[in-house]
Amino acid sequence: MTRTMFSYTKQILVNVSFDPVLFRKEVEKAVKSLLPYEMEQLVDWLKTFTTEKPELRACLAYVEQ
């Protein structure tokens, strides 16, 4: 089974979610590397993932246009 870039990005973001600065940097990298449809998935996932992590919600500004 092949792994999508979105899946890989999501795993990295989960792993670095303990540090808001590192999380933001990884979101910025994702914006540069994901395809448009993957960006839509990322936005949806980030909204859900950060619901109970307000310290990470600021990263939504990097992905929402």
Short mmCIF file of N, CA and C in Angstrom, two decimals:
data_model
loop_
_atom_site.label_atom_id
_atom_site.label_comp_id
_atom_site.label_asym_id
_atom_site.label_seq_id
_atom_site.Cartn_x
_atom_site.Cartn_y
_atom_site.Cartn_z
N MET A 1 0.85 -1.18 0.00
CA MET A 1 0.00 0.00 0.00
C MET A 1 0.89 1.24 0.00
N THR A 2 0.61 2.14 -0.89
CA THR A 2 1.40 3.36 -0.98
C THR A 2 0.84 4.45 -0.05
N ARG A 3 1.73 5.16 0.51
CA ARG A 3 1.37 6.19 1.46
C ARG A 3 1.31 7.55 0.78
N THR A 4 0.26 8.29 1.02
CA THR A 4 0.14 9.61 0.39
C THR A 4 0.95 10.65 1.17
N MET A 5 1.27 11.71 0.48
CA MET A 5 1.99 12.81 1.13
C MET A 5 1.14 13.39 2.26
N PHE A 6 -0.17 13.42 2.06
CA PHE A 6 -1.06 13.92 3.10
C PHE A 6 -0.96 13.06 4.36
N SER A 7 -0.97 11.74 4.20
CA SER A 7 -0.86 10.84 5.35
C SER A 7 0.46 11.05 6.09
N TYR A 8 1.52 11.19 5.32
CA TYR A 8 2.83 11.41 5.90
C TYR A 8 2.86 12.73 6.68
N THR A 9 2.30 13.78 6.08
CA THR A 9 2.25 15.10 6.71
C THR A 9 1.45 15.03 8.01
N LYS A 10 0.33 14.35 7.96
CA LYS A 10 -0.51 14.23 9.15
C LYS A 10 0.25 13.54 10.28
N GLN A 11 0.97 12.48 9.96
CA GLN A 11 1.74 11.76 10.98
C GLN A 11 2.79 12.68 11.60
N ILE A 12 3.47 13.44 10.78
CA ILE A 12 4.49 14.37 11.30
C ILE A 12 3.84 15.40 12.21
N LEU A 13 2.71 15.96 11.78
CA LEU A 13 2.04 16.98 12.59
C LEU A 13 1.59 16.43 13.93
N VAL A 14 1.09 15.22 13.94
CA VAL A 14 0.70 14.59 15.22
C VAL A 14 1.94 14.45 16.11
N ASN A 15 3.05 14.02 15.52
CA ASN A 15 4.27 13.80 16.30
C ASN A 15 4.88 15.07 16.87
N VAL A 16 4.67 16.21 16.20
CA VAL A 16 5.27 17.46 16.69
C VAL A 16 4.25 18.36 17.38
N SER A 17 3.05 17.87 17.59
CA SER A 17 1.98 18.72 18.14
C SER A 17 2.24 19.17 19.59
N PHE A 18 3.26 18.63 20.22
CA PHE A 18 3.62 19.06 21.58
C PHE A 18 4.26 20.45 21.58
N ASP A 19 4.73 20.91 20.40
CA ASP A 19 5.45 22.18 20.29
C ASP A 19 4.78 23.06 19.22
N PRO A 20 4.06 24.11 19.63
CA PRO A 20 3.36 24.96 18.67
C PRO A 20 4.26 25.58 17.59
N VAL A 21 5.50 25.92 17.93
CA VAL A 21 6.40 26.53 16.95
C VAL A 21 6.81 25.50 15.90
N LEU A 22 7.16 24.33 16.34
CA LEU A 22 7.53 23.26 15.42
C LEU A 22 6.31 22.85 14.56
N PHE A 23 5.16 22.81 15.18
CA PHE A 23 3.92 22.47 14.47
C PHE A 23 3.68 23.48 13.34
N ARG A 24 3.82 24.76 13.63
CA ARG A 24 3.64 25.81 12.62
C ARG A 24 4.62 25.63 11.47
N LYS A 25 5.88 25.34 11.80
CA LYS A 25 6.89 25.15 10.75
C LYS A 25 6.53 23.98 9.84
N GLU A 26 6.03 22.91 10.42
CA GLU A 26 5.64 21.76 9.61
C GLU A 26 4.41 22.05 8.77
N VAL A 27 3.50 22.86 9.29
CA VAL A 27 2.34 23.26 8.49
C VAL A 27 2.82 24.10 7.30
N GLU A 28 3.77 25.00 7.53
CA GLU A 28 4.30 25.82 6.45
C GLU A 28 4.96 24.95 5.38
N LYS A 29 5.69 23.91 5.79
CA LYS A 29 6.29 22.99 4.82
C LYS A 29 5.21 22.27 4.03
N ALA A 30 4.15 21.86 4.71
CA ALA A 30 3.07 21.13 4.05
C ALA A 30 2.42 21.99 2.97
N VAL A 31 2.24 23.27 3.24
CA VAL A 31 1.61 24.18 2.28
C VAL A 31 2.42 24.20 0.98
N LYS A 32 3.72 24.09 1.09
CA LYS A 32 4.59 24.13 -0.09
C LYS A 32 4.62 22.81 -0.85
N SER A 33 4.28 21.71 -0.20
CA SER A 33 4.48 20.41 -0.85
C SER A 33 3.21 19.65 -1.21
N LEU A 34 2.08 20.01 -0.62
CA LEU A 34 0.86 19.26 -0.88
C LEU A 34 0.15 19.74 -2.14
N LEU A 35 -0.55 18.82 -2.77
CA LEU A 35 -1.37 19.15 -3.93
C LEU A 35 -2.64 19.87 -3.45
N PRO A 36 -3.31 20.59 -4.35
CA PRO A 36 -4.51 21.35 -3.93
C PRO A 36 -5.56 20.51 -3.21
N TYR A 37 -5.86 19.31 -3.71
CA TYR A 37 -6.88 18.50 -3.03
C TYR A 37 -6.39 18.02 -1.67
N GLU A 38 -5.07 17.83 -1.53
CA GLU A 38 -4.51 17.44 -0.24
C GLU A 38 -4.57 18.61 0.74
N MET A 39 -4.43 19.83 0.21
CA MET A 39 -4.55 21.01 1.08
C MET A 39 -5.95 21.11 1.66
N GLU A 40 -6.95 20.80 0.86
CA GLU A 40 -8.33 20.80 1.37
C GLU A 40 -8.47 19.78 2.51
N GLN A 41 -7.88 18.62 2.32
CA GLN A 41 -7.92 17.59 3.36
C GLN A 41 -7.20 18.07 4.60
N LEU A 42 -6.06 18.74 4.40
CA LEU A 42 -5.28 19.23 5.54
C LEU A 42 -6.07 20.26 6.34
N VAL A 43 -6.71 21.18 5.66
CA VAL A 43 -7.51 22.20 6.35
C VAL A 43 -8.59 21.54 7.19
N ASP A 44 -9.32 20.60 6.59
CA ASP A 44 -10.37 19.90 7.34
C ASP A 44 -9.80 19.16 8.54
N TRP A 45 -8.69 18.47 8.32
CA TRP A 45 -8.06 17.71 9.41
C TRP A 45 -7.57 18.63 10.51
N LEU A 46 -6.94 19.75 10.14
CA LEU A 46 -6.42 20.70 11.14
C LEU A 46 -7.54 21.29 11.99
N LYS A 47 -8.66 21.61 11.37
CA LYS A 47 -9.79 22.16 12.13
C LYS A 47 -10.24 21.17 13.19
N THR A 48 -10.31 19.91 12.83
CA THR A 48 -10.72 18.88 13.79
C THR A 48 -9.63 18.63 14.83
N PHE A 49 -8.39 18.47 14.37
CA PHE A 49 -7.28 18.13 15.26
C PHE A 49 -7.02 19.22 16.30
N THR A 50 -7.19 20.47 15.90
CA THR A 50 -6.85 21.57 16.82
C THR A 50 -8.03 22.03 17.68
N THR A 51 -9.16 21.38 17.54
CA THR A 51 -10.35 21.77 18.32
C THR A 51 -10.05 21.84 19.81
N GLU A 52 -9.35 20.84 20.31
CA GLU A 52 -9.03 20.82 21.75
C GLU A 52 -7.59 21.19 22.02
N LYS A 53 -6.94 21.80 21.04
CA LYS A 53 -5.56 22.25 21.21
C LYS A 53 -5.47 23.72 20.75
N PRO A 54 -6.02 24.63 21.54
CA PRO A 54 -6.07 26.04 21.11
C PRO A 54 -4.69 26.64 20.82
N GLU A 55 -3.67 26.11 21.42
CA GLU A 55 -2.32 26.64 21.19
C GLU A 55 -1.85 26.36 19.75
N LEU A 56 -2.51 25.43 19.06
CA LEU A 56 -2.14 25.09 17.69
C LEU A 56 -3.06 25.72 16.65
N ARG A 57 -4.15 26.33 17.08
CA ARG A 57 -5.14 26.85 16.13
C ARG A 57 -4.61 27.99 15.26
N ALA A 58 -3.62 28.70 15.72
CA ALA A 58 -3.06 29.81 14.93
C ALA A 58 -2.52 29.34 13.59
N CYS A 59 -2.14 28.08 13.50
CA CYS A 59 -1.59 27.55 12.25
C CYS A 59 -2.64 27.55 11.14
N LEU A 60 -3.90 27.62 11.48
CA LEU A 60 -4.94 27.65 10.44
C LEU A 60 -4.80 28.87 9.54
N ALA A 61 -4.21 29.92 10.05
CA ALA A 61 -4.00 31.13 9.23
C ALA A 61 -3.06 30.84 8.06
N TYR A 62 -2.21 29.84 8.18
CA TYR A 62 -1.27 29.51 7.11
C TYR A 62 -1.90 28.68 6.00
N VAL A 63 -3.03 28.06 6.28
CA VAL A 63 -3.63 27.16 5.29
C VAL A 63 -4.96 27.67 4.73
N GLU A 64 -5.63 28.55 5.43
CA GLU A 64 -6.92 29.05 4.96
C GLU A 64 -6.69 30.28 4.10
N GLN A 65 -7.32 30.29 2.95
CA GLN A 65 -7.15 31.42 2.02
C GLN A 65 -8.40 32.26 2.03
#
